């Protein structure tokens, strides 16, 4: 009930004591990756930025100096087995992760630690997200495991490392709001189900209140931030809030690590949740048992992301 109340009113809350979450090791791994020479990062970049790359969906993307969002990132997902039914149909969402490769003469240990840290935190965030969705289901009056089938055994979830480097000069006009605020990441609501974020106690994240004003999110050490996406909000008839948020430029380098919980490619997403207060829930909807497959939705949705674009595949 407390969780549902928070998600109805503000759409954001903070969690502590997540099993497997080690903020220090994740920050160390994040810094290690972004401190790599540019050619090493471009070696694991997507085909959009590296014509010799095999990856389309996973891997590194560099800073776009003319965009509102001034950040570089690295995306990691679930490794799909060769006999997984989604492997071919869901491509490129099921492509293998790409990792920085050790060169001759380099110490192997940092590369192993990076691999282990990112892999373990994907699992930790995924497990914590599932537990959160179970608590949310109970609070909504649904069966505890109501949402499980969307994500288990298959998920297109993404763990993303982000670095917001200082701008070397004046920001482009598109990154400056009417009141002069300089943005690192533009005003948006997450479009999926759930996002779990560690900002490593860095300032800059803001959420928009109901009156349109912006409020700083005061991050706490060893705490992650949860917010829900537009897809889940729509399922609930907007009872659950998908709060708009942004990142402002605070003048220094900033790191963060969001985890985006997403259904499997063949996941059947309910059009409307059978919960009280859902204006979209009706006897007709229940009788039709309306569902939509997630795969076609995510294929279309990715076209709107700056790091992919309308011609991404």
XYZ file of C-alpha atoms in Angstrom, residues 18-22 26 76-80 97 99 114-132 151-152 155 157-160 196 257-261:
45
model
C 19.367 -4.426 -2.364
C 20.973 -7.849 -2.351
C 24.092 -7.946 -4.522
C 24.321 -4.172 -4.976
C 27.805 -2.836 -4.264
C 29.882 -0.500 -9.636
C 24.469 -4.531 -21.413
C 21.686 -7.131 -21.464
C 20.826 -10.764 -20.813
C 22.961 -13.297 -22.626
C 20.677 -15.439 -24.774
C 27.058 -8.295 -25.274
C 33.180 -6.339 -23.952
C 34.644 -5.245 -15.069
C 32.909 -8.252 -16.633
C 32.059 -9.767 -13.253
C 30.821 -6.470 -11.786
C 28.513 -5.610 -14.677
C 27.155 -9.147 -14.959
C 26.451 -9.444 -11.234
C 24.749 -6.043 -11.059
C 22.489 -6.835 -13.992
C 21.292 -9.844 -11.979
C 21.004 -7.829 -8.765
C 18.932 -5.069 -10.368
C 16.774 -7.544 -12.264
C 16.017 -9.541 -9.108
C 15.285 -6.380 -7.120
C 12.985 -5.117 -9.889
C 11.027 -8.366 -9.885
C 10.632 -8.171 -6.107
C 9.439 -4.585 -6.427
C 9.933 -10.958 -17.481
C 10.537 -14.610 -16.588
C 13.582 -10.316 -20.605
C 16.068 -5.565 -19.830
C 19.101 -3.293 -20.103
C 21.770 -2.179 -17.649
C 23.303 1.089 -18.847
C 16.001 1.544 -11.263
C 23.715 3.630 -13.866
C 20.077 3.011 -14.803
C 18.510 -0.421 -15.153
C 15.458 -0.668 -17.400
C 13.147 -3.595 -16.665
